[in-house]
Short mmCIF file of C-alpha atoms and ligand atoms in Angstrom, two decimals:
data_model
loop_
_atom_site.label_atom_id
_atom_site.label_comp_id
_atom_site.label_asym_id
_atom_site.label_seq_id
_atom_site.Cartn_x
_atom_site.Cartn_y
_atom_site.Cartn_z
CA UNK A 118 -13.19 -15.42 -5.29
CA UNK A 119 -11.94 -15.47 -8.55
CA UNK A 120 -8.39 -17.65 -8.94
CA UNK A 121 -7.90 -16.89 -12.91
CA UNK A 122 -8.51 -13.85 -14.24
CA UNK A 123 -8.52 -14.48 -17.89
CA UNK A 124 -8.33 -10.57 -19.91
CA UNK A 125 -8.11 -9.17 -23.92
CA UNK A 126 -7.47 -6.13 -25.36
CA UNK A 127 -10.99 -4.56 -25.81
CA UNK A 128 -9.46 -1.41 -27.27
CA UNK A 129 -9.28 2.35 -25.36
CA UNK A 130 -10.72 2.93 -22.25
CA UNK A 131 -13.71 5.25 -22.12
CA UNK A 132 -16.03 6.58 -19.33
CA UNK A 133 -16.13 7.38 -15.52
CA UNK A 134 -14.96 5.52 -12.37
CA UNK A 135 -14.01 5.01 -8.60
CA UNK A 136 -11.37 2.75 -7.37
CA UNK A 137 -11.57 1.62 -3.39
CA UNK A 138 -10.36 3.22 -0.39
CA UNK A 139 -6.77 4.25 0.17
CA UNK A 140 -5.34 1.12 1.85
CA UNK A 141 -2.59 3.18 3.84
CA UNK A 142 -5.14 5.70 5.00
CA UNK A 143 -7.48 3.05 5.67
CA UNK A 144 -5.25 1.10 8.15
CA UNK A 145 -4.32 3.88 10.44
CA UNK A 146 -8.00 5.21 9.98
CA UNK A 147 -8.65 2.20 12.30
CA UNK A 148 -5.84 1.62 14.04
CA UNK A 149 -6.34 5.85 15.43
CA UNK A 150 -9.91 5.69 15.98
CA UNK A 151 -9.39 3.13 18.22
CA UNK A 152 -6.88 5.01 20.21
CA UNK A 153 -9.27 8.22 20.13
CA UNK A 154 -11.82 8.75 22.89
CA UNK A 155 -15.48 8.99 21.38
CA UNK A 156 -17.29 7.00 18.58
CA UNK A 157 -15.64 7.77 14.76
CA UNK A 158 -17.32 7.11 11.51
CA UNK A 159 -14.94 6.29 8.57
CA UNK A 160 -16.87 5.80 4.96
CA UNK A 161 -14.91 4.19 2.00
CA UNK A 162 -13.26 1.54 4.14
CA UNK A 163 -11.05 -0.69 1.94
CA UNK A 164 -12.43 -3.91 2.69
CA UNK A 165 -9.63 -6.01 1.34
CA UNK A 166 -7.57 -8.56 3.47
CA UNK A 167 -4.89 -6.56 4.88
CA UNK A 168 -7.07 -3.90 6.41
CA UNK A 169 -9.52 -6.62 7.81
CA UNK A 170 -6.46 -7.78 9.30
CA UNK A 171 -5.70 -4.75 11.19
CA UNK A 172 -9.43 -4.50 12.08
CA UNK A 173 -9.60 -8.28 13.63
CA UNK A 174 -6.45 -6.94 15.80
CA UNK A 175 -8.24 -4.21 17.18
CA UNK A 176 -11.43 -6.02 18.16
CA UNK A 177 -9.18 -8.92 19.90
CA UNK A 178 -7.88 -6.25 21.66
CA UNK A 179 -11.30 -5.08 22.92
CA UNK A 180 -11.74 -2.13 20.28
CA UNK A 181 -16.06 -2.26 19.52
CA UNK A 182 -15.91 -1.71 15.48
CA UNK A 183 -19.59 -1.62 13.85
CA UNK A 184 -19.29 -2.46 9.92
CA UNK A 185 -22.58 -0.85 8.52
CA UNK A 186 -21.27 -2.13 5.66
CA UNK A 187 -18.22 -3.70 4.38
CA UNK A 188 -16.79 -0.04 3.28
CA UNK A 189 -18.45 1.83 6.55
CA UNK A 190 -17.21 1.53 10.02
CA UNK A 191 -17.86 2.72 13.24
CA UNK A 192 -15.28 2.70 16.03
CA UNK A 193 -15.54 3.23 19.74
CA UNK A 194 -12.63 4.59 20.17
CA UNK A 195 -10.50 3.21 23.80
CA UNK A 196 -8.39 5.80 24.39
CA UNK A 197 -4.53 5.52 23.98
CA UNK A 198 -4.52 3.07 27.08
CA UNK A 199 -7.49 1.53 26.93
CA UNK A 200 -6.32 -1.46 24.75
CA UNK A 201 -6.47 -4.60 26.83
CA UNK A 202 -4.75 -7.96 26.18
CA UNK A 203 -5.26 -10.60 23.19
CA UNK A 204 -6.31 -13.88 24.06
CA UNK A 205 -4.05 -15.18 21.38
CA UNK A 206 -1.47 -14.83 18.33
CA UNK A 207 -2.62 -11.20 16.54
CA UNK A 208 -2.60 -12.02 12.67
CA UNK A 209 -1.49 -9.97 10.75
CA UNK A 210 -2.22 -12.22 7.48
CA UNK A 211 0.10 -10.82 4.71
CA UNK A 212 0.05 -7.65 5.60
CA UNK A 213 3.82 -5.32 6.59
CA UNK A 214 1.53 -2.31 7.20
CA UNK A 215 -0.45 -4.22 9.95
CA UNK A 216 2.71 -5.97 11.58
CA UNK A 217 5.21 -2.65 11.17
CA UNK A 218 2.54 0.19 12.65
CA UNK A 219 1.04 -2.46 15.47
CA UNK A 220 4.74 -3.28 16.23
CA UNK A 221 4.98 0.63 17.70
CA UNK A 222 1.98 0.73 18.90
CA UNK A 223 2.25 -2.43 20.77
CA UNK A 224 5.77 -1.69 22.49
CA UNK A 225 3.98 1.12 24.66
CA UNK A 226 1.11 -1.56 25.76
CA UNK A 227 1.54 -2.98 29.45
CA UNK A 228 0.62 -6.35 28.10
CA UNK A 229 2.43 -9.10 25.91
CA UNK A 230 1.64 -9.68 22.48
CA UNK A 231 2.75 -11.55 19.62
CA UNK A 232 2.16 -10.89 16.05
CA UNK A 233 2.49 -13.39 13.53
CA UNK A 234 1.04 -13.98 9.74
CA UNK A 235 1.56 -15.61 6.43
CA UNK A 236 4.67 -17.64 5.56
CA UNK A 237 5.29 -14.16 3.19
CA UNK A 238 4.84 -11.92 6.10
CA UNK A 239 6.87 -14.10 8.04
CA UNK A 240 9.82 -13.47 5.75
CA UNK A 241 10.23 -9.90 5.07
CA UNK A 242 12.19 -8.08 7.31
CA UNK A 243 11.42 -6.67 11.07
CA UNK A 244 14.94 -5.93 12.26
CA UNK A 245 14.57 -2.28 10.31
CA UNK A 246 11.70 -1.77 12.80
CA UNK A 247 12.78 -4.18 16.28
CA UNK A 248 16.49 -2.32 16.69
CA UNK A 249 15.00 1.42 16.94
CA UNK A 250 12.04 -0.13 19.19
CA UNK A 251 14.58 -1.92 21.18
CA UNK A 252 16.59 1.23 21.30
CA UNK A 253 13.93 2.93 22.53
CA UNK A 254 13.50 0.22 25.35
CA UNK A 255 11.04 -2.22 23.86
CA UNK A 256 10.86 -5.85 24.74
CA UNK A 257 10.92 -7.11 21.40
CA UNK A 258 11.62 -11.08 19.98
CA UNK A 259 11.64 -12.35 17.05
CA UNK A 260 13.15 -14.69 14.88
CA UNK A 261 16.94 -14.73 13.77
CA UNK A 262 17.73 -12.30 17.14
CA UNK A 263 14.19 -10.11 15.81
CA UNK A 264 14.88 -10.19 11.90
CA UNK A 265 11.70 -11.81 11.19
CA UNK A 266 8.48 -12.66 12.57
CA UNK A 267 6.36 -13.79 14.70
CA UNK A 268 7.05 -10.84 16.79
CA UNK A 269 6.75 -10.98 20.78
CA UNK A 270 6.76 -7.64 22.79
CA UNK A 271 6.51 -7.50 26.50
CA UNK A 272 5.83 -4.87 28.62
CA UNK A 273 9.35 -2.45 28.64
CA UNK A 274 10.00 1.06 29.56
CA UNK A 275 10.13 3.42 26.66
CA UNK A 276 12.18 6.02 26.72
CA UNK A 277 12.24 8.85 23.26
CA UNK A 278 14.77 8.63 20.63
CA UNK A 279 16.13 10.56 17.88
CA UNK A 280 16.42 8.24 15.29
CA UNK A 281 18.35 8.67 11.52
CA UNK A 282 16.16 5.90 9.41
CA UNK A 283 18.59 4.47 6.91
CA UNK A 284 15.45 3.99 4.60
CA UNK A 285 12.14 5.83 3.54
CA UNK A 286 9.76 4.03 4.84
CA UNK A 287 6.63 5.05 6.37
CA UNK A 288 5.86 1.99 7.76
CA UNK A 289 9.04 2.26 10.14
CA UNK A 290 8.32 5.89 10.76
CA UNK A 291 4.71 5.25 11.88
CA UNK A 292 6.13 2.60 13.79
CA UNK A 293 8.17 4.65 15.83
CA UNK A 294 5.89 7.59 15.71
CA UNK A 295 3.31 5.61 17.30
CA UNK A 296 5.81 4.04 20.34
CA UNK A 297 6.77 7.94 20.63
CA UNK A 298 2.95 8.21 21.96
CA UNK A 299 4.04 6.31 25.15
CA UNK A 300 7.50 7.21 25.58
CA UNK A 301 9.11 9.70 28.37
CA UNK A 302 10.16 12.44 26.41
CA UNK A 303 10.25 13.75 22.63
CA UNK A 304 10.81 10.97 19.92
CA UNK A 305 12.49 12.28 16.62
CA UNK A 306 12.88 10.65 13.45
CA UNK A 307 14.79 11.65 10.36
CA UNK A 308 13.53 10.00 7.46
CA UNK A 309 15.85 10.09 4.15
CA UNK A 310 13.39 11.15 1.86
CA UNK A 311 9.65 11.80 1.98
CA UNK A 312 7.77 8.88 2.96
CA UNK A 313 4.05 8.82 2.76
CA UNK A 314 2.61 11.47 5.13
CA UNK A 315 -0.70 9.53 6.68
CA UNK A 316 -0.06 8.97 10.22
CA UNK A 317 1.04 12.48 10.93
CA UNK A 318 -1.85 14.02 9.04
CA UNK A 319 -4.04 12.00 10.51
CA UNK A 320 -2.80 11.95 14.15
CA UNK A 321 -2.15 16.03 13.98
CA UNK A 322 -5.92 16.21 13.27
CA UNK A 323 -7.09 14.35 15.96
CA UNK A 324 -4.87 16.65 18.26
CA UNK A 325 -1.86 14.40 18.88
CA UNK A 326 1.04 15.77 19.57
CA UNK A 327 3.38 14.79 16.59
CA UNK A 328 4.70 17.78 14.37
CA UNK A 329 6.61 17.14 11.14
CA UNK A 330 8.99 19.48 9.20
CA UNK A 331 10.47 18.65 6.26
CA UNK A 332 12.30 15.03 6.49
CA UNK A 333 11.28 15.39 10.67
CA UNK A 334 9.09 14.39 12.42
CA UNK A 335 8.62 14.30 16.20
CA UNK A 336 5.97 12.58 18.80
CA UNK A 337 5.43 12.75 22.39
CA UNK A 338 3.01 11.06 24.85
CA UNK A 339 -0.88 13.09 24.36
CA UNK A 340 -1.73 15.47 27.25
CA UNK A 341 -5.28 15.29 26.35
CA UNK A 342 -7.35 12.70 24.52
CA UNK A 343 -6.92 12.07 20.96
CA UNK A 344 -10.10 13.23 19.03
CA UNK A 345 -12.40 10.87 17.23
CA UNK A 346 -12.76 11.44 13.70
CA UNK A 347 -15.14 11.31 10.54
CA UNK A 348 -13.18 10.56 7.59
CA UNK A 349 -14.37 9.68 4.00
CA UNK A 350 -11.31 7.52 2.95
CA UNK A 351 -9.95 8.69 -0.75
CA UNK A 352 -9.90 7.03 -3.47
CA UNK A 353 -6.17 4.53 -3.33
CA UNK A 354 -3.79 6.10 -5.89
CA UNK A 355 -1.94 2.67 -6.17
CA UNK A 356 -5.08 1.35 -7.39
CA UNK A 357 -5.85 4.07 -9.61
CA UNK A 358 -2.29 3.61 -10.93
CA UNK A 359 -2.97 0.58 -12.73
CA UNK A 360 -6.01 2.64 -14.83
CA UNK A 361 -3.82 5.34 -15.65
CA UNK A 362 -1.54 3.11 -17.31
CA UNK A 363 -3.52 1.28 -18.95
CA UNK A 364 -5.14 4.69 -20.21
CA UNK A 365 -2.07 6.23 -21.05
CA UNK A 366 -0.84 2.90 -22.95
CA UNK A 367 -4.38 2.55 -24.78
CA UNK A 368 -4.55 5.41 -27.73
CA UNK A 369 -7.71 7.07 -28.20
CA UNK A 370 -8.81 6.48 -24.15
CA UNK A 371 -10.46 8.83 -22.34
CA UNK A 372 -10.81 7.95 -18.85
CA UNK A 373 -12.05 9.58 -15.53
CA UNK A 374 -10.93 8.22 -12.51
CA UNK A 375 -13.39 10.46 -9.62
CA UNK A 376 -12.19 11.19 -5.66
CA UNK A 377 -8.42 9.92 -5.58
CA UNK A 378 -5.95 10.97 -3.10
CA UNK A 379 -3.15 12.89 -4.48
CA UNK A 380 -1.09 13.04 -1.35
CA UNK A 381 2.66 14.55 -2.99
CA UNK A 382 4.16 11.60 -1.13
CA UNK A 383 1.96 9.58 -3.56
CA UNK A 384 1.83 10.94 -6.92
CA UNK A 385 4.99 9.86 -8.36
CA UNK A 386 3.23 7.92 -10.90
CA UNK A 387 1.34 10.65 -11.76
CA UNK A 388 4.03 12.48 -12.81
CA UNK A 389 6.54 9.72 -14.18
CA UNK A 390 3.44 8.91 -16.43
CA UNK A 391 2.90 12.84 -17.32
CA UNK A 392 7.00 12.52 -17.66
CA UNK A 393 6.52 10.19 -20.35
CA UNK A 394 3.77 11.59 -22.48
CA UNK A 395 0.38 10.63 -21.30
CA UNK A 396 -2.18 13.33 -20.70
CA UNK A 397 -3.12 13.11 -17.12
CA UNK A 398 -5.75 16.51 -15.40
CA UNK A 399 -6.36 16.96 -12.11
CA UNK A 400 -9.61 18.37 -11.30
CA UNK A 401 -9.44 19.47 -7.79
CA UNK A 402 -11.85 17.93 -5.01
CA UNK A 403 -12.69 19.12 -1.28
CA UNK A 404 -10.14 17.58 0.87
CA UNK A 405 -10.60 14.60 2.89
CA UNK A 406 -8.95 13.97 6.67
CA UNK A 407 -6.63 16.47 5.75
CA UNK A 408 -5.79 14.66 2.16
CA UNK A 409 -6.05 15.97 -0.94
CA UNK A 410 -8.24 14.73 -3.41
CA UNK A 411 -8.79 15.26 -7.07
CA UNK A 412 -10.88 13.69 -10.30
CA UNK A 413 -7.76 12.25 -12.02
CA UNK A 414 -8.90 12.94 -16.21
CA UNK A 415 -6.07 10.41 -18.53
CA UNK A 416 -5.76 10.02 -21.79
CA UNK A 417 -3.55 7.64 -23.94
CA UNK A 418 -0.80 7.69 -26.81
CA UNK A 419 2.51 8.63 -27.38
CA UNK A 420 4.45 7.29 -24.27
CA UNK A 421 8.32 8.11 -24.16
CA UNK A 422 11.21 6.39 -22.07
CA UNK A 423 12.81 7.82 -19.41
CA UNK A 424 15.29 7.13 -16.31
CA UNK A 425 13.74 7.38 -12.78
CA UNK A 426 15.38 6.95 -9.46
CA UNK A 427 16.70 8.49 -6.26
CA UNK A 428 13.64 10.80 -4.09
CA UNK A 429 11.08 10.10 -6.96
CA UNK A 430 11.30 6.26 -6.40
CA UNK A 431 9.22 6.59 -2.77
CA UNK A 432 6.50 8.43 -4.25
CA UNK A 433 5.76 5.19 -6.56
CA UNK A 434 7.35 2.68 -4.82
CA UNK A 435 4.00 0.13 -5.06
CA UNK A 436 3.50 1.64 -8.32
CA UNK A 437 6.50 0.60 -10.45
CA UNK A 438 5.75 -3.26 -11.57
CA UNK A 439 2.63 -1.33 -13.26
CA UNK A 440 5.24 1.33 -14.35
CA UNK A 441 7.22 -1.28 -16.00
CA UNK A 442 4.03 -2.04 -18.27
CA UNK A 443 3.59 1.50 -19.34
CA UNK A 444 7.75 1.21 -20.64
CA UNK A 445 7.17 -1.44 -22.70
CA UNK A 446 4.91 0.39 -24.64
CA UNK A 447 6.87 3.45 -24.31
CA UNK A 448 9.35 4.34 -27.44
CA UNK A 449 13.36 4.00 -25.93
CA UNK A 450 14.58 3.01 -22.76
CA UNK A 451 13.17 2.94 -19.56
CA UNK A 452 15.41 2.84 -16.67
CA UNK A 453 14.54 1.88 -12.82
CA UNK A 454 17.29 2.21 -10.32
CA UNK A 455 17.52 2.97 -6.39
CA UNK A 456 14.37 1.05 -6.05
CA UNK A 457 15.90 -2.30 -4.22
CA UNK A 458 13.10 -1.85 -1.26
CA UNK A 459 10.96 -3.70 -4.32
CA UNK A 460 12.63 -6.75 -3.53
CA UNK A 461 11.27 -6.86 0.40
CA UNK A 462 7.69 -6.31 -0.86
CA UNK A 463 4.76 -9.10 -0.96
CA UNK A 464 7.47 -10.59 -3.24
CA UNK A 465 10.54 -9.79 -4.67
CA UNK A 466 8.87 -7.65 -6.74
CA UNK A 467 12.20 -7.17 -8.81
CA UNK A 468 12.53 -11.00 -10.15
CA UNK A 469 8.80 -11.60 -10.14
CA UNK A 470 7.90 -8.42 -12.36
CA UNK A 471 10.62 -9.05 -15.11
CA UNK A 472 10.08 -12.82 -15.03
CA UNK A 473 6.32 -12.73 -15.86
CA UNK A 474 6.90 -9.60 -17.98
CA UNK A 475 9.15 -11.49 -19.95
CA UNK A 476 6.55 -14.53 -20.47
CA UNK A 477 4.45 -11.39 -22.58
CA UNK A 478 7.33 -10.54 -24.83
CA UNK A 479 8.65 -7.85 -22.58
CA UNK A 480 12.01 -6.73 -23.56
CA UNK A 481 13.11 -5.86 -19.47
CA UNK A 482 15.97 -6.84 -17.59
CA UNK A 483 16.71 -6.88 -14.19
CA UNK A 484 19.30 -5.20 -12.17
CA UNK A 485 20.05 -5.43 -8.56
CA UNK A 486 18.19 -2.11 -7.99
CA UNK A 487 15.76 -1.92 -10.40
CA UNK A 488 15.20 -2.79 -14.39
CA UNK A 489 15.87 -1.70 -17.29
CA UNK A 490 12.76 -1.87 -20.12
CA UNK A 491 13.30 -1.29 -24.35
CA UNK A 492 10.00 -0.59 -26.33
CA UNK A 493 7.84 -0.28 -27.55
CA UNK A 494 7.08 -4.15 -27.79
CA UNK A 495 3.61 -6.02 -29.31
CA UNK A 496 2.98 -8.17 -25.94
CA UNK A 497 1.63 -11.41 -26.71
CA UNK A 498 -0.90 -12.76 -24.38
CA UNK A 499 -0.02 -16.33 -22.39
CA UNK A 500 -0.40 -17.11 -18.82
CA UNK A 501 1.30 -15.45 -16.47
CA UNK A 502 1.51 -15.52 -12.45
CA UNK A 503 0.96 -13.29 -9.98
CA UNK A 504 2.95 -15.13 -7.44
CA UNK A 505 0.72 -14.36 -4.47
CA UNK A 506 1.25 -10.54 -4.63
CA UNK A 507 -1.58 -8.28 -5.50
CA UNK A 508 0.23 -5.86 -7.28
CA UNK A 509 1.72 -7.79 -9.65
CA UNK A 510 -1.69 -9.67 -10.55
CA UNK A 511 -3.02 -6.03 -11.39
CA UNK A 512 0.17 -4.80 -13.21
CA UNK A 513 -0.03 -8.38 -15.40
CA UNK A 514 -3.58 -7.46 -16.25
CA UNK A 515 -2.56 -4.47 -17.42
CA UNK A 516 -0.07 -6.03 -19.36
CA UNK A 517 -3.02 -8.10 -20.75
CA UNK A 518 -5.11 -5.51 -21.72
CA UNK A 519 -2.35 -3.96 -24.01
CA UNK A 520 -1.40 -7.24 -25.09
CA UNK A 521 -2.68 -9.35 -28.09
CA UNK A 522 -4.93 -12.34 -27.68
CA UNK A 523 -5.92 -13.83 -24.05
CA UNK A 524 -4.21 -13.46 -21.30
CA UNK A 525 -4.21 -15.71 -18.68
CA UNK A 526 -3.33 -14.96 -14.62
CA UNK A 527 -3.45 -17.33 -12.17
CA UNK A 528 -3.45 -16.74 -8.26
CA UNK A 529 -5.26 -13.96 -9.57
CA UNK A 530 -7.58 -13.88 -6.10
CA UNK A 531 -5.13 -11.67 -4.49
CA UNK A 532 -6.15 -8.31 -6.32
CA UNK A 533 -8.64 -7.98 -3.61
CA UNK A 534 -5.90 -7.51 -0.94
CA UNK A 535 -6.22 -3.94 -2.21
CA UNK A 536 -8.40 -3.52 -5.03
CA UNK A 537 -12.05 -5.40 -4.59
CA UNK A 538 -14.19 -5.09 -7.57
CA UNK A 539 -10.93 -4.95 -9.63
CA UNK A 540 -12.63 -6.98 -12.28
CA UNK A 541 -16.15 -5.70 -12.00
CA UNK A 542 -14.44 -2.37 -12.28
CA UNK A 543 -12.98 -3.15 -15.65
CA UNK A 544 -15.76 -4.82 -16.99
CA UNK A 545 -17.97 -1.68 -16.24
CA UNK A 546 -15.27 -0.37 -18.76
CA UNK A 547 -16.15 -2.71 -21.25
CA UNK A 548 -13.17 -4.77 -20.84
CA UNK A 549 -13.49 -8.54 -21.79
CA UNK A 550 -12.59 -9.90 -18.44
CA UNK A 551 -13.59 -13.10 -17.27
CA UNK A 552 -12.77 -14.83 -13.36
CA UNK A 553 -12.92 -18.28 -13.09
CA UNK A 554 -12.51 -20.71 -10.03
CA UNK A 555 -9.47 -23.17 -10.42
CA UNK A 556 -11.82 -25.90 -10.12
CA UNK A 557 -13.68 -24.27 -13.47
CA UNK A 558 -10.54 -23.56 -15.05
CA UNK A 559 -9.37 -26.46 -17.86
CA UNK A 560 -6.78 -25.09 -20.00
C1 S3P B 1176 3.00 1.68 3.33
C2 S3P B 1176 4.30 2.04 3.12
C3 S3P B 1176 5.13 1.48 2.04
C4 S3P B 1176 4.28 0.82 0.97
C5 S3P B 1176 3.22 -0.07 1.56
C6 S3P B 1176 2.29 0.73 2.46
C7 S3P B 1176 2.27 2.29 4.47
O1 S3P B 1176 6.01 0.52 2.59
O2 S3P B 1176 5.10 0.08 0.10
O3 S3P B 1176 2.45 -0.67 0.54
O4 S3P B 1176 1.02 2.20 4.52
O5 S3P B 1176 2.92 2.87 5.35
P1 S3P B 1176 7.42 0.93 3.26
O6 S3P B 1176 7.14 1.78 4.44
O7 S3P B 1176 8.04 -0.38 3.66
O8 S3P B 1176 8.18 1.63 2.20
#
């Protein structure tokens, strides 16, 4: 895998093309199959790190998974207690979607577990999902009194809550949503703002008995077996983020991006991009698992600043280091606030964007919520880092496609945490992109 991903302007982006499967949708597509009762087929599999993660947890805990190939798996579902117990630590690798959901799902098991991971994983925070569990009656340890992993749980008692989540985050609400499936009596979470919507779409399909209504959702333990399921996974919008903007930044592109999910608790970059000027269609596509899906037609020039921040910020929370690309070449300010859940991400996503930003020329500042960017600015290519964190390596190459001359990233492997074939992708697009090994890399 590539280390240094070395990229140069090669003018407007033209043509057709597919990014992977929806990362989000992908994790829960395995970790519910394996909870159903029958065999489920799932197509468009992301086969990136974090989702192998999840599926190496639910084979050591005796879940059959066939990989046809890398993107098609088929699951023998257990039933929702059929799961038996790991021989050892469950690793979650880097991955807060693997640790968060399994968390829930793991408090209702009559077995211990521990989950553990990277030295990243290891410190981002677990108390926002270990004090509602332990409210609920889990036996969970951790670090710090539970702030921080590895994560132990032992067999408790769970009885429902109703819970107020200080945060949106649909990681803690599928956490708790999924220890509601083995609780006595009807767990109810109030979320702040809308969070992304997967887990309940996908376990109301498969006949669970969670219901959400506006900003509430509630789940209770299945009367009857959850359904198997046969899912083509859409097309990752996060992914397909960092095409739009580099479409929408690139005059005189013309790009198609076929089969993405346009979930509403997604599509915040959508429309912060449409906000600002760019041209973005949607031409509708048969839904998906009970997603929405839709050919996503961009095309470039004219981008304007603006101010986001309060409800729109969820919608494009993983999307706003590539956001902060699209400001620079966006005429005024742009202006980021109420988005401090960036700095709990693979990194501080906060410090790491505007730091290697500014290495390009960016004009971008930080602020302890957000940033502030003034454009539009020439970017001048130089080497940059992605600090370990996938997004940021993609948002950087963005940067590097708008910029002039070469740009250089390093740790650039991680883009396949979410986005395999990221490079292939772009070169298909006639991009001058070139990976290199550190060990082939002399600068
Ligand atoms: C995710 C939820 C979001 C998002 C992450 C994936 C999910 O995190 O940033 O990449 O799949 O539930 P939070 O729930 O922490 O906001």
């Amino acid at each position: 895998m590539a280390d240094i991903l070395k990229i140069r302007n090669s003018g407007p982006l033209v043509g057709r093309c597919t990014v992977p499967g929806d990362k989000s949708i992908s994790h829960r597509a395995v970790i519910f199959s394996s909870l159903a009762e029958g065999r489920s087929y799932i197509r468009n599999f992301l086969d990136g790190h974090d989702c192998r993660a999840t599926m190496n947890i639910m084979r050591a805990m005796g879940v059959a998974i066939d990989e046809i190939s890398p993107t098609q798996l088929e699951i023998d579902g257990v039933g929702i207690d059929g799961l038996r117990e790991p021989d050892g630590v469950l690793d979650c690798d880097n991955s807060g979607t693997t640790m968060r959901l399994l968390a829930g799902l793991l408090s209702g098991q009559e077995f211990v577990s521990v989950l553990s991971g990277t030295a990243q994983i290891r410190g981002r925070p677990m108390a926002r999902i270990v004090e509602p569990l332990r409210s609920m009656g889990a036996q969970v340890y951790g670090r710090q009194g539970g702030r921080y992993a590895p994560l132990t749980i032992v067999p408790g008692r769970l009885e429902a809550i109703e819970y107020e989540m200080p945060i949106a985050s649909a990681q803690v609400k599928s956490c708790l949503l999924l220890a509601g499936l083995y609780a006595h009596g009807l767990t109810v979470v109030h979320q702040p703002g809308p969070a992304r919507d997967h887990t309940e779409r996908m376990l109301i399909s498969m006949g669970a008995p969670i219901s959400a209504l506006g900003n509430t959702t509630h789940s209770e333990r299945p009367q009857s077996p959850l359904k198997p399921m046969s899912l083509f996974v859409p097309g990752d919008i996060s992914s397909a983020a960092f095409l739009l903007v580099a479409a929408s930044a690139l005059s005189d592109s013309n790009l198609t991006i076929l089969d993405v999910g346009i979930n509403a608790t997604r599509t915040g970059i959508v429309d912060a991009l449409s906000e600002m000027g760019a041209s973005i269609r949607r031409r509708e596509r048969p839904h998906q698992g009970g997603e929405p899906v839709a050919d996503l037609i961009v095309s470039g020039g004219g981008l304007q600043g603006l101010e986001f921040g309060g409800g729109q910020i969820v919608t494009m929370i993983d999307e706003l280091p590539v956001l902060a690309v699209a400001a620079t070449q966006a005429e005024g300010r742009t202006v980021v606030r109420d988005a401090q859940e960036l700095r709990v991400k693979e990194t501080d996503r906060i410090a790491t964007t505007v730091s290697e930003l500014k290495k390009l020329g960016a004009r971008i500042h930080e602020r302890p919520d957000g940033f502030i960017v003034d454009g539009p600015t020439p970017l001048r290519g130089t080497t940059v880092d992605s600090h370990g964190d996938h997004r940021l390596a993609m948002a950087l190459a963005v940067a590097g496609l708008i910029a002039d001359g070469e740009t250089t990233i390093r740790n650039a492997h991680v883009t396949a945490d979410s986005f395999p074939g990221f490079e292939t992708t772009l070169r298909a697009l006639e991009v001058e992109v070139q990976a290199l090994d550190r060990a082939s890399y002399n600068e």
